[in-house]
Coordinates of C-alpha atoms and ligand atoms in Angstrom, one line a residue:
X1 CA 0.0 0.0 0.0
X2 CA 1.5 3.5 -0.6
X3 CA 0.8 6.2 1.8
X4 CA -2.7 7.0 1.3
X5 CA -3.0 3.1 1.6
X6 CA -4.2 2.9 -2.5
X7 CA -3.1 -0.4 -3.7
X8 CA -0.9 0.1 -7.1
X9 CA -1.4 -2.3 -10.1
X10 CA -1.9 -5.3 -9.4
X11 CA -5.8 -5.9 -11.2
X12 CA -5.9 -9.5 -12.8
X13 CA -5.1 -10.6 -9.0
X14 CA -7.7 -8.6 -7.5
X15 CA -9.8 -9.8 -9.9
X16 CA -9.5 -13.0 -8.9
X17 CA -10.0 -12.4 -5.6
X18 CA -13.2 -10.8 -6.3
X19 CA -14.3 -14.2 -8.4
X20 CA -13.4 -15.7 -4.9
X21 CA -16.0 -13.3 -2.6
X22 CA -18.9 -14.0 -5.8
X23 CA -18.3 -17.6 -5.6
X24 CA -18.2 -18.1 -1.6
X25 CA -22.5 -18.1 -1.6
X26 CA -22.1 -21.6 -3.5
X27 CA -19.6 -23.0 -1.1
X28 CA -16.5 -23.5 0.3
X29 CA -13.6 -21.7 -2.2
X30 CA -10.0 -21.0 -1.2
X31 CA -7.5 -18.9 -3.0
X32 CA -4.6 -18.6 -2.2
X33 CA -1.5 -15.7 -2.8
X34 CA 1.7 -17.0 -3.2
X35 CA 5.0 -14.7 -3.7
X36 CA 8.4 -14.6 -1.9
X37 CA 8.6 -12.1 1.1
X38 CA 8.4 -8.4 0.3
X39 CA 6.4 -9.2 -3.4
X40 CA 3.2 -7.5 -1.8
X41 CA 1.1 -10.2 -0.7
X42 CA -0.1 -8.7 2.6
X43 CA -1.3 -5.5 0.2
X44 CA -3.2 -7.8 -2.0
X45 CA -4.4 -9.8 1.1
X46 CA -5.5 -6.1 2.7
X47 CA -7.1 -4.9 -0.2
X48 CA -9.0 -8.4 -0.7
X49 CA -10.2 -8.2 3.1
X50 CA -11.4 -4.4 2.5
X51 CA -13.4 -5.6 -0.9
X52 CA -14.7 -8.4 1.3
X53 CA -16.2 -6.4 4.0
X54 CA -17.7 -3.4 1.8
X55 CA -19.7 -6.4 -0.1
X56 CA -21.0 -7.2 3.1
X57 CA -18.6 -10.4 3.8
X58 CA -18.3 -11.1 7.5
X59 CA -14.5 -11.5 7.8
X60 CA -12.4 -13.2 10.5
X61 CA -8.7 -12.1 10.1
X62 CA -5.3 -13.6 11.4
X63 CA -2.0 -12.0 10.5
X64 CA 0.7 -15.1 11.5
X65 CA 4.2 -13.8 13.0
X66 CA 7.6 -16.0 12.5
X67 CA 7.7 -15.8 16.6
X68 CA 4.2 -16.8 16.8
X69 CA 4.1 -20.5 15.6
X70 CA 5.7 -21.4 18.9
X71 CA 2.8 -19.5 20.9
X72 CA -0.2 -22.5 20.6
X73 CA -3.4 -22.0 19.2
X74 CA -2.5 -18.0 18.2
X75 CA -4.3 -18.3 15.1
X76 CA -7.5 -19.6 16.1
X77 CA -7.3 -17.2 19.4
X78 CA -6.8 -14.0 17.1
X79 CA -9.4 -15.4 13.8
X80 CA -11.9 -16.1 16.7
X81 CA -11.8 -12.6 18.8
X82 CA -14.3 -11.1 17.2
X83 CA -16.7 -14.6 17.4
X84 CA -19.5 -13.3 20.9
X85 CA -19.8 -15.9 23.7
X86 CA -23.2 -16.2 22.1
X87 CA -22.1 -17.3 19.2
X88 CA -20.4 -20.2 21.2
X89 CA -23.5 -20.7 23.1
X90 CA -25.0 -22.5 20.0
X91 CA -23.0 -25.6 20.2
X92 CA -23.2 -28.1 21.8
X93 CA -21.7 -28.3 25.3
X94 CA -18.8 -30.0 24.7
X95 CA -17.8 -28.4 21.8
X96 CA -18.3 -24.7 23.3
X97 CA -15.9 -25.9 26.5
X98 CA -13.6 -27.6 23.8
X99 CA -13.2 -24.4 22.2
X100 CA -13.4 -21.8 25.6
X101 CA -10.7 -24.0 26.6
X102 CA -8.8 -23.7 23.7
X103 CA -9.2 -20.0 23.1
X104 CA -8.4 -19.3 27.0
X105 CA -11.9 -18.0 27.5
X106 CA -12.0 -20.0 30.9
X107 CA -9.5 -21.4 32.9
X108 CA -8.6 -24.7 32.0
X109 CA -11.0 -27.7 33.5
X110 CA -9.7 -30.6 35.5
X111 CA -9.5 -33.7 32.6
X112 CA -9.9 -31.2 29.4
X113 CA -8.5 -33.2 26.6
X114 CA -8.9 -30.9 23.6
X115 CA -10.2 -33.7 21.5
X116 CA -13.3 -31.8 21.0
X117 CA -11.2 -29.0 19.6
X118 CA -11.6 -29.8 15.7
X119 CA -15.2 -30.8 15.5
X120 CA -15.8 -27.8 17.9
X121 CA -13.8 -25.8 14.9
X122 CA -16.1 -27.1 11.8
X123 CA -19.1 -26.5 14.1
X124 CA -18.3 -23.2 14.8
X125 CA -17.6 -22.2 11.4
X126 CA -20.8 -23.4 9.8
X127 CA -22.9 -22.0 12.8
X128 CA -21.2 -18.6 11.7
X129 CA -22.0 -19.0 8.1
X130 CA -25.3 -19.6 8.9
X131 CA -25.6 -15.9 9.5
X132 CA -24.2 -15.0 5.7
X133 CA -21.4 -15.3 3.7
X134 CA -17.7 -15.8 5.7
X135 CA -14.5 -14.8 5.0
X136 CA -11.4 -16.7 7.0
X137 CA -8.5 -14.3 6.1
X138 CA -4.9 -15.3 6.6
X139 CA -2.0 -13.4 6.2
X140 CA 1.5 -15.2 5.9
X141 CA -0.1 -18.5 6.8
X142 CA 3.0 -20.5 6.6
X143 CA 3.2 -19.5 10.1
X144 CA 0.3 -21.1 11.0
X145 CA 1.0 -22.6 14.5
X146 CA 0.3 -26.3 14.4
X147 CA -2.5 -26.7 16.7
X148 CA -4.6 -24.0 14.6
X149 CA -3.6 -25.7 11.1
X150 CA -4.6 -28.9 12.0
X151 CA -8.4 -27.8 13.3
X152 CA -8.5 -25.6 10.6
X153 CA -7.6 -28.3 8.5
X154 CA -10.3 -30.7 10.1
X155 CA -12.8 -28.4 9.2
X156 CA -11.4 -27.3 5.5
X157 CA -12.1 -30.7 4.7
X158 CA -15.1 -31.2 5.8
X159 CA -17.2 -28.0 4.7
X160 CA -18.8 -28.5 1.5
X161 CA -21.7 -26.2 0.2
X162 CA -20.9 -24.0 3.8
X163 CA -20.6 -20.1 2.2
X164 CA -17.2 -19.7 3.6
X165 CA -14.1 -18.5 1.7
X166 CA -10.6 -19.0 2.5
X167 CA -8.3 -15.4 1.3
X168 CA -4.7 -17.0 2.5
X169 CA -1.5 -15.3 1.4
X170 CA 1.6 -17.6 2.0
X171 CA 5.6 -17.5 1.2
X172 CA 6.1 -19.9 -1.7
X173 CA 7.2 -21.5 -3.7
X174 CA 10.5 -21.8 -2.7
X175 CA 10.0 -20.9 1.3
X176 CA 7.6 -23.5 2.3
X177 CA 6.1 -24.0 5.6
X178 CA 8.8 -26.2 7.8
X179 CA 6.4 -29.1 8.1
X180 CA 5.8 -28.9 4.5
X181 CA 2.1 -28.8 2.6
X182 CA 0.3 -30.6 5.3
X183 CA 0.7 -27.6 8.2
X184 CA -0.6 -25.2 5.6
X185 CA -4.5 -24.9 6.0
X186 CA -4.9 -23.3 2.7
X187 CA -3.9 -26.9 1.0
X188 CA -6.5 -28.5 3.7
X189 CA -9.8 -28.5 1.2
X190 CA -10.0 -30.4 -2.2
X191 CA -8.2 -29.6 -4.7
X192 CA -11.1 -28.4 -6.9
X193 CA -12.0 -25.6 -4.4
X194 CA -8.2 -24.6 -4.4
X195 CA -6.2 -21.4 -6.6
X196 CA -3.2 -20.0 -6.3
X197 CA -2.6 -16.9 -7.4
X198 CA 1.3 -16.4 -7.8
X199 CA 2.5 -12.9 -7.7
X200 CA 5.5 -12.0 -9.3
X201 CA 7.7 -8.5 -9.9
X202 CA 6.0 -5.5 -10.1
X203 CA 7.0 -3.0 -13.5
X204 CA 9.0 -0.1 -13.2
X205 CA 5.9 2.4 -13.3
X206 CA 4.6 0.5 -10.3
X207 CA 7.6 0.3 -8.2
X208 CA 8.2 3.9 -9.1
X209 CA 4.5 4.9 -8.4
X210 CA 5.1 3.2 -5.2
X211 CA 8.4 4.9 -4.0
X212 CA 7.0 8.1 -5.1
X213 CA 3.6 8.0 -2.6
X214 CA 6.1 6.7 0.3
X215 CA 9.1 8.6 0.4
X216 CA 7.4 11.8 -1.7
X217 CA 10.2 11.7 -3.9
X218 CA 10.2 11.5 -8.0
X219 CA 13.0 9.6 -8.9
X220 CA 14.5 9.9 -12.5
X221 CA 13.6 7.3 -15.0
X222 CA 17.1 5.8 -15.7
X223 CA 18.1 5.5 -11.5
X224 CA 14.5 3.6 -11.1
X225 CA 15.0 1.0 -13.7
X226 CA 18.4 0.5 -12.1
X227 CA 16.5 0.4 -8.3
X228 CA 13.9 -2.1 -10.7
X229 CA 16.6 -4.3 -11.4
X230 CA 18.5 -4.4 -8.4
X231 CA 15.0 -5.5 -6.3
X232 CA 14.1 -7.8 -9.2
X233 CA 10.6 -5.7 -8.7
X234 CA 10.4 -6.4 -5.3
X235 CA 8.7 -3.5 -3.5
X236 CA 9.7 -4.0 -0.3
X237 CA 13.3 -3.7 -1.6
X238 CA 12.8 -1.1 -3.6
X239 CA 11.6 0.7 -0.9
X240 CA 14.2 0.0 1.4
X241 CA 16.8 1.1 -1.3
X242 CA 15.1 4.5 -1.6
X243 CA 15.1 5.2 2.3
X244 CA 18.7 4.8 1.6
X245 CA 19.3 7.1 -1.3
X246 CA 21.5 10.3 -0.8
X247 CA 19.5 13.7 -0.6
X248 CA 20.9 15.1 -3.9
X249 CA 20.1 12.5 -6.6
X250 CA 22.5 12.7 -10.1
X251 CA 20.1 12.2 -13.0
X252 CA 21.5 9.7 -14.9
X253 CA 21.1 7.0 -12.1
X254 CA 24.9 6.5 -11.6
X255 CA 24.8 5.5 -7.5
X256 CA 26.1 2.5 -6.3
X257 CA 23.2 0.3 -4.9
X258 CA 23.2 -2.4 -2.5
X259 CA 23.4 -6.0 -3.7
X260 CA 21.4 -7.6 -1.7
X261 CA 18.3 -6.8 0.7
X262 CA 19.9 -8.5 3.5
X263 CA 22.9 -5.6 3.1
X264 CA 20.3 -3.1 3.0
X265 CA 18.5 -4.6 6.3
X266 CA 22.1 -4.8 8.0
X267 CA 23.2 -1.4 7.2
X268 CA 19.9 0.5 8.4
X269 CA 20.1 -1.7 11.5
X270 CA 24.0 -1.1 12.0
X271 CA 23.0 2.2 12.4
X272 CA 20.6 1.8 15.6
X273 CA 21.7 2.1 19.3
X274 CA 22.7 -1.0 21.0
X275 CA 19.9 -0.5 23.5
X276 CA 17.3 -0.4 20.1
X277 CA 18.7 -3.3 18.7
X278 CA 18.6 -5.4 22.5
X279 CA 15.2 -3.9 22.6
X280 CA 14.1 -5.1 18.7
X281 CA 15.6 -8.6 19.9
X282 CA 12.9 -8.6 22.8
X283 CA 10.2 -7.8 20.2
X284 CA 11.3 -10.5 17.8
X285 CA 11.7 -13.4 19.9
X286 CA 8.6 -12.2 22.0
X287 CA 5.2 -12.6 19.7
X288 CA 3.5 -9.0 19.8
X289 CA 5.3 -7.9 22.9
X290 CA 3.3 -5.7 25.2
X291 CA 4.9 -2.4 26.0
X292 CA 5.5 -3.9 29.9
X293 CA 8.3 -6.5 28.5
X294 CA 10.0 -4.1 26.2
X295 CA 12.2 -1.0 26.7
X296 CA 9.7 1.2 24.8
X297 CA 12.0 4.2 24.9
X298 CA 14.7 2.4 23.7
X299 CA 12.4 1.5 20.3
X300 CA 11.9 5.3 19.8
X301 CA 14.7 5.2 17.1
X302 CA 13.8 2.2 15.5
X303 CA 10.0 3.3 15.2
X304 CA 11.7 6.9 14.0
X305 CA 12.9 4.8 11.2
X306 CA 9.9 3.1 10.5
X307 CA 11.2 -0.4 11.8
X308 CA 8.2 -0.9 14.4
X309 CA 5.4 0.4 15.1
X310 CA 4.6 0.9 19.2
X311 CA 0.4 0.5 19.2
X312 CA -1.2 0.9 23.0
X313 CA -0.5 -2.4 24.4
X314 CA 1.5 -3.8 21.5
X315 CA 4.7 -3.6 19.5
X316 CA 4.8 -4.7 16.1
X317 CA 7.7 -4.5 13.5
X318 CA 6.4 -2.9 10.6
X319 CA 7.4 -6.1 7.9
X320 CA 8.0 -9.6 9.2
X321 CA 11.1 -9.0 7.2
X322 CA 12.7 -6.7 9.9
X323 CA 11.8 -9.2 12.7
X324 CA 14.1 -11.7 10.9
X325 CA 16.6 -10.0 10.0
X326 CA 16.6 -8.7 13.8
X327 CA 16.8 -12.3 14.8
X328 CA 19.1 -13.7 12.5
X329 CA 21.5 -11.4 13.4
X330 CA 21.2 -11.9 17.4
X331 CA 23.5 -14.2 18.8
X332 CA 22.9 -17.8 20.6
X333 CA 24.6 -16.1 23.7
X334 CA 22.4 -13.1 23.5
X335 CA 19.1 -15.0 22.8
X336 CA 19.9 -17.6 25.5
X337 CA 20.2 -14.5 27.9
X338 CA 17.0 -13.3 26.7
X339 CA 14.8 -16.2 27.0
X340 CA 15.9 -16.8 30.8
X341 CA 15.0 -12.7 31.1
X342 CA 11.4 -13.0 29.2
X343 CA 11.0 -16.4 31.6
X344 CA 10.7 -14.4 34.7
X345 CA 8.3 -12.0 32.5
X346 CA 5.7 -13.7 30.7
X347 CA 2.5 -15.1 32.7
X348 CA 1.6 -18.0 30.7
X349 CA 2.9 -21.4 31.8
X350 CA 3.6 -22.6 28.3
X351 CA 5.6 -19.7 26.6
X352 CA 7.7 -19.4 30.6
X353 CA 8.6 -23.1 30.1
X354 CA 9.6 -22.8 26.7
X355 CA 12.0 -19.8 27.1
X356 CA 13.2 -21.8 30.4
X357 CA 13.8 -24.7 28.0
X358 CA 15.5 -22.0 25.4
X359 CA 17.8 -20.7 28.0
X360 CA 19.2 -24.1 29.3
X361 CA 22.6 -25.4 28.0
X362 CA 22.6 -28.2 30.7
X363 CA 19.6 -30.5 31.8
X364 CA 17.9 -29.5 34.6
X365 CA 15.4 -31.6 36.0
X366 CA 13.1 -28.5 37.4
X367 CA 12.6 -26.6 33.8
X368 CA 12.0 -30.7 32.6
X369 CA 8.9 -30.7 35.3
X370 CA 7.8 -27.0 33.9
X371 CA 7.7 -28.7 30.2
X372 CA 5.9 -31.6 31.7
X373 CA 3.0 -29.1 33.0
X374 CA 3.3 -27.1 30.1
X375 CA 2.5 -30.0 27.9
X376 CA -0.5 -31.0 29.9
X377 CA -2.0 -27.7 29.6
X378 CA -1.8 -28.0 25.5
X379 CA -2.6 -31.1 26.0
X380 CA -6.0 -29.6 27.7
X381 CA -6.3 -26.9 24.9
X382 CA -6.4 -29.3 22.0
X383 CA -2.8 -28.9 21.1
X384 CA -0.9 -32.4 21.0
X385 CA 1.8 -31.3 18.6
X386 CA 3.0 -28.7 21.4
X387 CA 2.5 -31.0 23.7
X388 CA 5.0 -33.7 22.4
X389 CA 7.3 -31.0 21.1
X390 CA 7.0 -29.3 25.3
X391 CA 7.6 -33.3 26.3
X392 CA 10.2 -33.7 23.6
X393 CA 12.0 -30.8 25.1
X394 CA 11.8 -32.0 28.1
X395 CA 13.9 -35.5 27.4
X396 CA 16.3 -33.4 26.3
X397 CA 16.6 -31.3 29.6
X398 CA 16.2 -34.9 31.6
X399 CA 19.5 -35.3 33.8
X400 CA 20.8 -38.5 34.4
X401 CA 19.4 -40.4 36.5
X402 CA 15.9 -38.3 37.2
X403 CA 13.6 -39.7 39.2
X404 CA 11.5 -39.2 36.0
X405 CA 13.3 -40.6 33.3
X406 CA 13.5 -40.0 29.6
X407 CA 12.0 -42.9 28.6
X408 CA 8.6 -42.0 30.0
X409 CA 7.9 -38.7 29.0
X410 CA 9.2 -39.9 25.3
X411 CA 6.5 -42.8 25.7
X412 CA 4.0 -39.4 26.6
X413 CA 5.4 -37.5 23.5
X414 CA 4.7 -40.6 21.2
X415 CA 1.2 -40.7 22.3
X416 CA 0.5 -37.0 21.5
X417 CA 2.4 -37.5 18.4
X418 CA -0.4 -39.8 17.4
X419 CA -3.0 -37.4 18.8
X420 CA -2.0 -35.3 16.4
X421 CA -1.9 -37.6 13.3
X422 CA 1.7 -37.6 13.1
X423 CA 2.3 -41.9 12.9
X424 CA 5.6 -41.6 11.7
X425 CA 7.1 -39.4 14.5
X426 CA 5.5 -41.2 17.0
X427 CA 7.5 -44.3 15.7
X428 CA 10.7 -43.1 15.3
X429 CA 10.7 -41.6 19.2
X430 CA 9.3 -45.0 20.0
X431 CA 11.7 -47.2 18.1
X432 CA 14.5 -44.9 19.4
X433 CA 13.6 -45.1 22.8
X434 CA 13.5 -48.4 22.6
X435 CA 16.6 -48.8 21.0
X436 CA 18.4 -47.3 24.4
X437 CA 17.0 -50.6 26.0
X438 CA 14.5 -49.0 28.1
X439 CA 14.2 -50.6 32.0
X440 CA 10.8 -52.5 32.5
X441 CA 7.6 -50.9 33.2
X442 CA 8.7 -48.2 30.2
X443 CA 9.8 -50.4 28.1
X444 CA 6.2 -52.6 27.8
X445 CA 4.4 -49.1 27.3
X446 CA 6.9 -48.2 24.6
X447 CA 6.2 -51.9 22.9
X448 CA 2.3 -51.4 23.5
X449 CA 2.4 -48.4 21.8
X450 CA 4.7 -49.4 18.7
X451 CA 2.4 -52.3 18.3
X452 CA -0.8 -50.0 17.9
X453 CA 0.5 -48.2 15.0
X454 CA 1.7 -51.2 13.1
Ligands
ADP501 N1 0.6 -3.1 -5.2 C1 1.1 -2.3 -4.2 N2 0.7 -1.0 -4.1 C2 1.2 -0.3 -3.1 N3 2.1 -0.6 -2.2 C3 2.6 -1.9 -2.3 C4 2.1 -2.8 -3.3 N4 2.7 -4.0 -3.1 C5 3.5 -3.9 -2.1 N5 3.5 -2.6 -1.6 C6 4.2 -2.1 -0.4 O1 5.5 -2.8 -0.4 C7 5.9 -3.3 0.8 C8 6.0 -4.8 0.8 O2 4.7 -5.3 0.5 P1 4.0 -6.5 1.4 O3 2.6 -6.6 1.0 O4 4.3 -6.2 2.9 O5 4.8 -7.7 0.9 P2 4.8 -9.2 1.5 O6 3.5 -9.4 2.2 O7 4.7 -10.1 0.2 O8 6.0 -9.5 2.2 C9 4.8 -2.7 1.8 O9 5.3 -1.5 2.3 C10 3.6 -2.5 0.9 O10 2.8 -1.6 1.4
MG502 MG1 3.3 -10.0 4.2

C-alpha cells in the first residue's frame, strides 16, 4: 500500500479475488497468494479483506508472526476474537468448553482433553456461516501454529456447500512451511476448491509509483530501472533502497546500490543504538510484545525509522522481514540470555517453560517438570503437537538419573504424536527409545504403543 494506503497495479489478481467473494455463496472456495517475502502479498491480502467487507462479507482475520508459531493455538485465538460468547452458546456443550478452553476464554478444567477441539472448529464455522457469507483471512499463513492448522484443516475438509471463503497469502514457492504442505491450511480443502494466485515482480511504473507515494520523492527514470533491477521488482526492496538514497540524486542514475536486501536490512540496522537493537531482539523473539516486556524508549529510534510500530498495548515491527533480520542477526549467547529474562516475564505457563527450556545449555530436572505441565496444559487446549514438542524438550533437559526418566515422558510425547496424526514421528521416538533398551515398566508401554501403530 502506498501512503494514502491505495493499492498500485496489481488488477488480474484482484480480480480474482473478487471471483473468490462471488463464488463463496455456493460454497466452500479458497484462493490462495503465493510470492516470496516483500512481493506484496499482505497489500493484495489487505485490499481483498477491505473488498470483502464493503460487499457485506463477515471477515475473520489472522495475520501469523515468525515468533508466533511457537505460541499455541494463536491463530484460532486471534481469527476467533471477534466470534461473541453467544455465538459459542450455539454448540453443543462439549464443543463450546472444547473451544473456551482452547481459546483461553476459561480457565482450564480438571480432565480437558482438547479432543473436541476440531469438531468444535467445523461447528463453529458453519454456525457462523449460517448468518451469511464468511470470509477466513490469513496473512502469511505459513506461520500457522500447528495446533490451529490442524483444526483448521479438520474443518477445511469437511465444509462442502458451507458459504465460507478462504483469502490466504503464504511465502512460496521456494519458502515453504517447515512441516511442508500438510501444516498449511490453505492446502486443507479439495483440490477443486483450491487457486493459487502467484504474484511475481512488479514494472518499473509501479515500483516507481510506489516509491513516489512513500518517500514523496520523484526519482529519475534511468536511476529507477536501475532500483527495478536491483530489487528484481520487489517493492519492499525497492523501498528500502530508496530510504537509503542520498538527498541530492545525479540524474543519470549513476549510485552504487546495495546487492542484496539483506545488506540493505544490515546497514539501516547497523545504524541503531545498541539499547534499540537489544530492545528489537525482545520484540522478535517475543510474539507482539506488550509495551511492559519491552524497553519502549529504547524502540523510539527504530519506530523513527519506521522499523516498528509501538500501538497501546503492542509492538509490532512494521514487515516480518525486519523481525528476521533482527533475529538472524542476534546471537545464541544473547538470545539464550533473553529467554531466561522473558522467563521471569511472561504469565503464561507454556511460553515461561519454553524460554526456560531456550535458555538451558545443561539439563535441569526443574525446567524438565515446567515442560511436563506445560504440555498438559496444551494437551487440555487441544494442542498435541505442542504438547509432544514441550515433552520432547523435556527428554532433552532430563538429567541422568531423574527420578522421572526420559523414557517415559518420550512414551507421553509418542502418544501426542499420534494425537496429532503424526504416525511416523511417533514411531521413530518409539523405536528410538526403545533402542536405548529401556528398563521394565517403560519399556512394555513403549512396545504397546509401537504395536498399535503397526
Ligand atoms: N501493489 C502495491 N501497491 C502499493 N504498495 C505496495 C504494493 N505491493 C507492495 N506494496 C508495499 O511494499 C511493501 C511490501 O509489501 P508487502 O505486502 O508487505 O509484501 P509481502 O507481504 O509479500 O511481504 C509494503 O510496504 C507494501 O505496502
Ligand atoms: Mg506480508
Amino acid at each position: 500500500m502506498t501512503a494514502t494506503g491505495q493499492l498500485v497495479a496489481r488488477a488480474p489478481e484482484i480480480e480474482r479475488i473478487d471471483a473468490l467473494l462471488r463464488a463463496i455463496p455456493g460454497g466452500l472456495e479458497v484462493l490462495t497468494i503465493e510470492g516470496e517475502p516483500g512481493i506484496g502479498k499482505t497489500a493484495v491480502w489487505h485490499e481483498g479483506v477491505r473488498r470483502a467487507r464493503a460487499m457485506g462479507t463477515s471477515v475473520l482475520t489472522a495475520r501469523a508472526t515468525a515468533a508466533e508459531r511457537a505460541l499455541t493455538l494463536t491463530t484460532l485465538t486471534d481469527l476467533f476474537d471477534p466470534v461473541g460468547d453467544e455465538v459459542l452458546g450455539r454448540l453443543p456443550a462439549p464443543q463450546r468448553d472444547a473451544l473456551r478452553t482452547a481459546l483461553l476464554r476459561t480457565p482450564q478444567p480438571a480432565g480437558a482433553t482438547g479432543r473436541a477441539l476440531p469438531a468444535a472448529v467445523l461447528s463453529l464455522l458453519r454456525a457462523l456461516a449460517l448468518d451469511g457469507p464468511l470470509l477466513i483471512a490469513v496473512d502469511d499463513a505459513q506461520w500457522v501454529d500447528p495446533a490451529s492448522a490442524r483444526a483448521l484443516s479438520y474443518a477445511l475438509r469437511r465444509l462442502d456447500t458451507e458459504p465460507i471463503g478462504v483469502l490466504a497469502a503464504v511465502r512460496g514457492p521456494a519458502a515453504r512451511a517447515p512441516a511442508g504442505d500438510a501444516a498449511r491450511i490453505d492446502a486443507a480443502a479439495d483440490v477443486r476448491r483450491r487457486t493459487t494466485v502467484p504474484l511475481g515482480p512488479l514494472s518499473v511504473a509501479a515500483l516507481h509509483e510506489i516509491v513516489k507515494a512513500r518517500t514523496g520523492r520523484a526519482i529519475a527514470r534511468p536511476l529507477m530501472v536501475r532500483i527495478a533491477e536491483a530489487c528484481v521488482g520487489n517493492p519492499f526492496f525497492a523501498l528500502e533502497i530508496a530510504a537509503e538514497l542520498p538527498p541530492e540524486l545525479p540524474a543519470d542514475g549513476r549510485l552504487p546500490l546495495p546487492p542484496s536486501l539483506d545488506e540493505v536490512l544490515g546497514t539501516r540496522l547497523g545504524r541503531l543504538p545498541g539499547r534499540t537493537r537489544e530492545a528489537l531482539t525482545v520484540c522478535a523473539v517475543l510474539a507482539g510484545p506488550g509495551p511492559d516486556l519491552v524497553d519502549v524508549g529504547a524502540l523510539e529510534p527504530a519506530e523513527r525509522a519506521g522499523i516498528v510500530v509501538v500501538e497501546p498495548g503492542r509492538v509490532r515491527f512494521s514487515h516480518p522481514l525486519f523481525a528476521e533480520a533482527v533475529w538472524n542477526r542476534a546471537g545464541a549467547a544473547q538470545l539464550r540470555r533473553l529467554h531466561r529474562r522473558l522467563a521471569d516475564l511472561v504469565a503464561d505457563p507454556e511460553q515461561r517453560a519454553r524460554h526456560l527450556a531456550l535458555a538451558s545449555v545443561t539439563s535441569d530436572e526443574s525446567v524438565a517438570v515446567e515442560l511436563d505441565r506445560a504440555s498438559a496444559l496444551a494437551r487440555g487446549r487441544g494442542a498435541p503437537q505442542a504438547a509432544a514438542e514441550l515433552l520432547e524438550l523435556a527428554v532433552e533437559l532430563t538429567p541422568p538419573g531423574a527420578a522421572n526418566p526420559p523414557v517415559r515422558r518420550c512414551v507421553a510425547a509418542a502418544q501426542q504424536w499420534i494425537d496429532a496424526g503424526d504416525l511416523v514421528r511417533a514411531q521413530t521416538l518409539l523405536e528410538r527409545v526403545l533402542a536405548d533398551g529401556p528398563a521394565a515398566p517403560a519399556r512394555g508401554s513403549a512396545l504397546a504403543l509401537l504395536a498399535q501403530l503397526h
